[in-house]
């Protein structure tokens, strides 16, 4: 049974930083197969960042590029999301996801999410 477990969320002031982690179990996933999504109150879940099939980082918006960084962990099946210069609009539940086919735009497995709250 595949499980994804996120950690590292919390309350932070605007301008602060948080580092989220995700550990997958039950099968092997390369970092390229994993990504981060978020869902803000009253909004649909949206893609935040992940890796393309060629291993390049991808982002949902240019505004995230200089602030959010996804990286693979030292251990297999682990990815991190470093979030700097956080803004109140970054407040959301952040989800880790993994896909069976790296080239696919669809993710097959999801974590339960970790809450990130940015106060102004």
N, CA and C of each residue as an Amber inpcrd file, in Angstrom:
protein
   360
   0.8460000  -1.1940000   0.0000000   0.0000000   0.0000000   0.0000000
   0.8820000   1.2450000   0.0000000   0.6280000   2.1080000  -0.9540000
   1.4290000   3.3180000  -1.0660000   0.9180000   4.3660000  -0.0870000
   1.8400000   4.9950000   0.6060000   1.4950000   6.0940000   1.5020000
   2.4640000   7.2410000   1.2980000   1.9330000   8.4420000   1.3220000
   2.7420000   9.6530000   1.2860000   2.4470000  10.4330000   2.5600000
   3.5040000  10.8130000   3.2620000   3.3160000  11.5240000   4.5290000
   4.0990000  12.8280000   4.4830000   3.3540000  13.9230000   4.6290000
   3.9780000  15.2420000   4.6490000   4.2590000  15.6820000   6.0790000
   5.2460000  16.5370000   6.2170000   5.5440000  17.1360000   7.5210000
   6.1700000  18.5010000   7.2990000   6.2080000  19.2870000   8.3670000
   6.9030000  20.5740000   8.3050000   6.0130000  21.7900000   8.2120000
   4.7040000  21.5910000   8.1050000   3.8110000  22.7510000   8.0460000
   3.7260000  23.4510000   9.3910000   3.0740000  24.6060000   9.3830000
   2.9130000  25.3410000  10.6240000   2.5240000  26.7760000  10.3760000
   2.6420000  27.5640000  11.4210000   2.3070000  28.9850000  11.3700000
   3.5980000  29.7850000  11.2880000   3.6360000  30.7160000  10.3450000
   4.8200000  31.5330000  10.1630000   4.3930000  32.9480000   9.7950000
   5.2010000  33.9110000  10.1460000   4.8980000  35.2910000   9.7750000
   5.2960000  35.5540000   8.3270000   4.6460000  36.5170000   7.7350000
   4.9800000  36.9020000   6.3650000   6.4670000  37.2370000   6.2860000
   7.0990000  36.7500000   5.2210000   8.5340000  36.9400000   5.0540000
   9.3600000  35.7820000   5.5900000   8.7090000  34.9070000   6.3390000
   9.4170000  33.7810000   6.9290000   9.5640000  32.6100000   5.9710000
  10.1160000  31.5230000   6.4940000  10.3950000  30.3380000   5.6880000
   9.8700000  29.0840000   6.3700000   9.5740000  28.1040000   5.5610000
   9.2270000  26.7650000   6.0390000   9.7980000  25.7500000   5.0700000
  10.0980000  24.5900000   5.5880000  10.5760000  23.4910000   4.7470000
   9.6610000  22.2970000   4.9710000   8.9580000  21.9110000   3.9230000
   8.0840000  20.7510000   3.9800000   8.8400000  19.5210000   3.4910000
   8.4900000  18.3980000   4.0450000   9.0730000  17.1340000   3.6220000
   7.9710000  16.1380000   3.3080000   8.2850000  15.2280000   2.4190000
   7.3380000  14.1750000   2.0480000   8.1070000  12.8720000   1.9150000
   7.6130000  11.8640000   2.5860000   8.2080000  10.5350000   2.4940000
   7.1780000   9.5720000   1.9530000   7.5360000   8.8570000   0.9200000
   6.6500000   7.8600000   0.3280000   7.0750000   6.4700000   0.7730000
   6.1170000   5.5960000   0.9370000   6.4010000   4.2050000   1.2630000
   5.4820000   3.3040000   0.4520000   5.8480000   2.0650000   0.3280000
   5.0260000   1.1010000  -0.3820000   5.5070000   0.7970000  -1.7910000
   6.2410000   1.6950000  -2.4050000   6.8770000   1.4620000  -3.6920000
   7.8930000   2.5580000  -3.9090000   8.7580000   2.3300000  -4.9080000
   9.8100000   3.2980000  -5.1920000   9.2850000   4.4130000  -6.0980000
   9.6160000   5.6520000  -5.7390000   9.3660000   6.8040000  -6.6000000
  10.6530000   7.6060000  -6.7220000  11.0390000   7.9210000  -7.9340000
  12.1480000   8.8620000  -8.0970000  11.6440000  10.2560000  -7.7630000
  12.5360000  11.1580000  -7.4810000  12.1040000  12.5230000  -7.1600000
  11.3600000  13.1440000  -8.3280000  11.7150000  12.7440000  -9.5560000
  11.0560000  13.3050000 -10.7220000   9.5850000  12.9250000 -10.7940000
   9.2030000  11.8930000 -10.0810000   7.8160000  11.4360000 -10.1060000
   6.9670000  12.1050000  -9.0260000   7.5800000  12.9600000  -8.2260000
   6.8660000  13.5430000  -7.0900000   6.7010000  15.0420000  -7.2660000
   5.6680000  15.5710000  -6.6510000   5.4040000  16.9940000  -6.7690000
   4.6120000  17.5080000  -5.5850000   4.3890000  18.8160000  -5.5730000
   3.6500000  19.4820000  -4.5080000   2.4650000  20.2520000  -5.0880000
   1.3610000  20.1530000  -4.3930000   0.1540000  20.8910000  -4.7130000
  -0.2790000  21.6400000  -3.4530000  -1.2270000  22.5530000  -3.6290000
  -1.7880000  23.2170000  -2.4540000  -3.2470000  23.5720000  -2.7160000
  -3.9790000  23.7050000  -1.6200000  -5.3760000  24.1020000  -1.7100000
  -5.6490000  25.1560000  -0.6640000  -5.9470000  26.3540000  -1.1380000
  -6.2670000  27.4610000  -0.2500000  -7.7570000  27.4150000   0.0960000
  -8.1600000  28.0330000   1.1960000  -9.5800000  28.0190000   1.5810000
 -10.4700000  28.5570000   0.4710000 -11.4850000  27.7900000   0.1160000
 -12.4400000  28.2170000  -0.8900000 -11.9450000  28.1100000  -2.3230000
 -10.7820000  27.4970000  -2.5150000 -10.2260000  27.3920000  -3.8660000
  -9.9600000  25.9410000  -4.2200000  -9.7910000  25.6940000  -5.5130000
  -9.4450000  24.3600000  -5.9710000  -7.9820000  24.0590000  -5.6660000
  -7.6930000  22.7870000  -5.5970000  -6.3020000  22.3950000  -5.4120000
  -5.5160000  22.7560000  -6.6690000  -4.3080000  23.2720000  -6.5020000
  -3.4930000  23.6920000  -7.6330000  -2.0880000  23.1260000  -7.5300000
  -1.4900000  22.9190000  -8.6770000  -0.1120000  22.4800000  -8.7590000
   0.8010000  23.6050000  -8.2890000   1.8060000  23.2480000  -7.5060000
   2.7850000  24.2310000  -7.0410000   4.1090000  24.0370000  -7.7680000
   4.6790000  22.8730000  -7.6230000   5.9780000  22.6170000  -8.2380000
   6.2380000  21.1320000  -8.3250000   7.0640000  20.7690000  -9.2970000
   7.4450000  19.3790000  -9.4680000   8.5900000  19.3170000 -10.4480000
   8.7330000  18.1880000 -11.1040000   9.8080000  17.9920000 -12.0630000
   9.2140000  17.5750000 -13.4060000   9.8180000  18.0600000 -14.4680000
   9.4410000  17.6100000 -15.7990000  10.0430000  16.2270000 -16.0490000
   9.6700000  15.6470000 -17.1790000  10.1920000  14.3230000 -17.5220000
  11.7080000  14.3410000 -17.6780000  12.2650000  15.4990000 -18.0020000
  13.7120000  15.6050000 -18.1720000  14.4130000  16.0240000 -16.8840000
  13.6480000  16.1280000 -15.7940000  14.2630000  16.4090000 -14.5090000
  14.3720000  17.8730000 -14.1440000  13.8150000  18.7530000 -14.9850000
  13.8630000  20.1810000 -14.6760000  12.7200000  20.5420000 -13.7280000
  12.9750000  21.4880000 -12.8530000  11.9250000  21.9310000 -11.9500000
  10.8650000  22.7080000 -12.7330000   9.6380000  22.4860000 -12.3990000
   8.5380000  23.2200000 -13.0070000   7.7190000  23.8830000 -11.9100000
   7.1090000  25.0060000 -12.2400000   6.3330000  25.7740000 -11.2770000
   5.0100000  26.1900000 -11.9070000   4.0090000  26.3780000 -11.0560000
   2.7220000  26.8000000 -11.5780000   2.7250000  28.2670000 -11.9610000
   3.5760000  29.0440000 -11.3390000   3.6020000  30.4800000 -11.6190000
   5.0150000  31.0180000 -11.4290000   5.3500000  32.0330000 -12.2170000
   6.6800000  32.6320000 -12.1060000   6.9050000  33.2270000 -10.7120000
   5.8080000  33.6190000 -10.0730000   5.9390000  34.2450000  -8.7550000
   6.4590000  33.2750000  -7.7100000   6.3820000  31.9950000  -8.0000000
   6.8700000  30.9980000  -7.0510000   8.3310000  30.6500000  -7.2990000
   8.8140000  30.8990000  -8.4900000  10.1450000  30.4330000  -8.8790000
  11.2400000  30.8710000  -7.9340000  11.2880000  32.0850000  -7.5680000
  12.3710000  32.5690000  -6.7250000  12.1520000  32.2960000  -5.2550000
  10.9760000  31.7850000  -4.8980000  10.6520000  31.6140000  -3.4820000
  10.5330000  30.1440000  -3.0730000  10.0200000  29.3030000  -3.9430000
   9.8040000  27.8970000  -3.6200000  10.7910000  27.0270000  -4.4000000
  11.3370000  26.0300000  -3.7300000  12.2620000  25.1120000  -4.3870000
  11.9680000  23.6860000  -3.9740000  11.7380000  22.8370000  -4.9600000
  11.5470000  21.4080000  -4.6830000  12.8930000  20.7180000  -4.8610000
  13.1570000  19.7540000  -4.0100000  14.4060000  19.0140000  -4.1150000
  14.1980000  17.5900000  -3.6370000  15.0440000  16.7060000  -4.1520000
  14.9920000  15.3340000  -3.6900000  15.7520000  15.1990000  -2.3900000
  15.3050000  14.2980000  -1.5460000  15.9860000  14.0820000  -0.2830000
  17.1790000  13.1560000  -0.4380000  17.9570000  13.0350000   0.6080000
  19.0960000  12.1200000   0.5800000  18.6260000  10.6760000   0.4930000
  17.4850000  10.4000000   1.0690000  16.9320000   9.0460000   1.0120000
  16.0030000   8.9390000  -0.1900000  15.8550000   7.7520000  -0.6980000
  14.8990000   7.5330000  -1.7800000  13.4950000   7.8540000  -1.2960000
  12.6450000   8.1340000  -2.2390000  11.2270000   8.3520000  -1.9410000
  10.9790000   9.5670000  -1.0580000  11.8800000  10.5310000  -1.0940000
  11.7330000  11.7230000  -0.2630000  11.9050000  12.9750000  -1.1030000
  11.0130000  13.9280000  -0.9160000  11.1700000  15.2370000  -1.5390000
  10.9050000  16.3010000  -0.4820000  11.5000000  17.4540000  -0.7200000
  11.3080000  18.5830000   0.1650000  10.7780000  19.7750000  -0.6300000
  10.1470000  20.6760000   0.0730000   9.7120000  21.9380000  -0.5200000
  10.1980000  23.0540000   0.3990000  11.1950000  23.7710000  -0.0620000
  11.6960000  24.9190000   0.6860000  10.9080000  26.1430000   0.2490000
  10.2800000  26.8010000   1.2110000   9.4560000  27.9750000   0.9100000
  10.0230000  29.1780000   1.6530000  10.4470000  30.1610000   0.8980000
  11.0220000  31.3820000   1.4720000  10.1430000  32.5710000   1.1360000
  10.3480000  33.6550000   1.8560000   9.5980000  34.8950000   1.6250000
   8.1050000  34.6280000   1.5360000   7.6070000  33.8930000   2.4840000
   6.2050000  33.4960000   2.4540000   5.2750000  34.6930000   2.5740000
   4.1370000  34.5700000   1.8970000   3.1280000  35.6310000   1.8780000
   1.8200000  35.0720000   2.4240000   0.9570000  35.9340000   2.9290000
  -0.3360000  35.4440000   3.4280000  -1.1070000  34.6430000   2.3830000
  -0.9600000  34.9850000   1.1130000  -1.6680000  34.2480000   0.0650000
  -1.0970000  32.8540000  -0.1710000   0.0030000  32.5270000   0.4660000
   0.5320000  31.1660000   0.3960000  -0.1510000  30.2410000   1.4030000
  -1.0070000  30.8010000   2.2400000  -1.7280000  29.9940000   3.2140000
  -2.5810000  28.9600000   2.5060000  -2.3810000  27.6920000   2.8630000
  -3.0800000  26.6040000   2.1940000  -2.7040000  25.2890000   2.8690000
  -3.4170000  24.2560000   2.4860000  -2.9830000  22.9040000   2.8110000
  -2.0830000  22.4540000   1.6660000  -0.9030000  22.0010000   1.9990000
   0.0620000  21.5700000   0.9910000   0.0870000  20.0490000   0.9260000
  -0.0350000  19.5330000  -0.2930000  -0.1010000  18.0980000  -0.5220000
   1.1000000  17.6330000  -1.3390000   1.6390000  16.5320000  -0.9290000
   2.6350000  15.8300000  -1.7140000   1.9100000  14.8230000  -2.6090000
   2.4210000  14.6210000  -3.8080000   1.8040000  13.6760000  -4.7310000
   2.8820000  12.9250000  -5.4910000   2.5100000  11.7500000  -5.9740000
   3.4460000  10.9260000  -6.7470000   2.7180000  10.3020000  -7.9270000
   3.4230000  10.1050000  -8.9960000   2.8210000   9.5400000 -10.1990000
   3.5810000   8.2950000 -10.6190000   2.8550000   7.3750000 -11.2290000
   3.4480000   6.1160000 -11.6590000   4.2950000   6.3090000 -12.9030000
   3.8850000   7.2500000 -13.7630000   4.6140000   7.5200000 -14.9950000
   5.1470000   8.9420000 -14.9110000   6.4680000   9.0840000 -14.9320000
   7.0790000  10.3960000 -14.7220000   6.6430000  11.4040000 -15.7720000
   6.4050000  10.9310000 -17.0110000   6.0410000  11.8460000 -18.0700000
   4.5660000  12.2670000 -18.0150000   3.8030000  11.6150000 -17.1690000
   2.3740000  11.8850000 -17.1170000   2.0770000  13.1710000 -16.3570000
   1.0830000  13.9350000 -16.8070000   0.6790000  15.1200000 -16.0470000
  -0.2050000  14.7550000 -14.8500000  -0.6050000  13.5070000 -14.7830000
  -1.5110000  13.0660000 -13.7280000  -0.7530000  12.4000000 -12.5880000
  -1.1680000  12.7290000 -11.3720000  -0.5770000  12.1270000 -10.1870000
  -1.5280000  11.0720000  -9.6390000  -0.9590000   9.9770000  -9.1730000
  -1.7600000   8.8290000  -8.7890000  -1.9320000   8.6600000  -7.2820000
  -1.0140000   9.1960000  -6.5290000  -1.0480000   9.0270000  -5.0740000
  -0.9080000  10.3880000  -4.3980000  -1.5920000  10.5120000  -3.2630000
  -1.6370000  11.7870000  -2.5650000  -1.4210000  11.5840000  -1.0700000
  -0.7520000  12.5580000  -0.4560000  -0.6740000  12.5730000   0.9890000
  -1.9040000  13.2260000   1.5770000  -1.9720000  13.2630000   2.8850000
  -3.1260000  13.8500000   3.5600000  -3.0010000  15.3560000   3.7160000
  -1.8240000  15.8840000   3.4710000  -1.6550000  17.3250000   3.4970000
  -1.1060000  17.8320000   4.8160000  -0.4580000  18.9770000   4.7220000
   0.0390000  19.6650000   5.9120000  -0.3270000  21.1440000   5.7950000
  -0.8310000  21.6900000   6.8930000  -1.3250000  23.0630000   6.8700000
  -0.1710000  24.0550000   6.9730000  -0.1970000  25.0270000   6.0910000
   0.7390000  26.1530000   6.1610000  -0.0860000  27.4230000   6.3110000
   0.1690000  28.1610000   7.3680000  -0.5410000  29.4080000   7.6110000
   0.4700000  30.5380000   7.7310000   0.2850000  31.5540000   6.9030000
   1.1900000  32.7040000   6.9050000   0.4230000  33.9130000   7.4120000
   0.8620000  34.4510000   8.5110000   0.1860000  35.6140000   9.0990000
   0.8230000  36.9060000   8.5950000  -0.0190000  37.9210000   8.4830000
   0.4720000  39.2050000   7.9680000   1.0110000  40.0740000   9.0960000
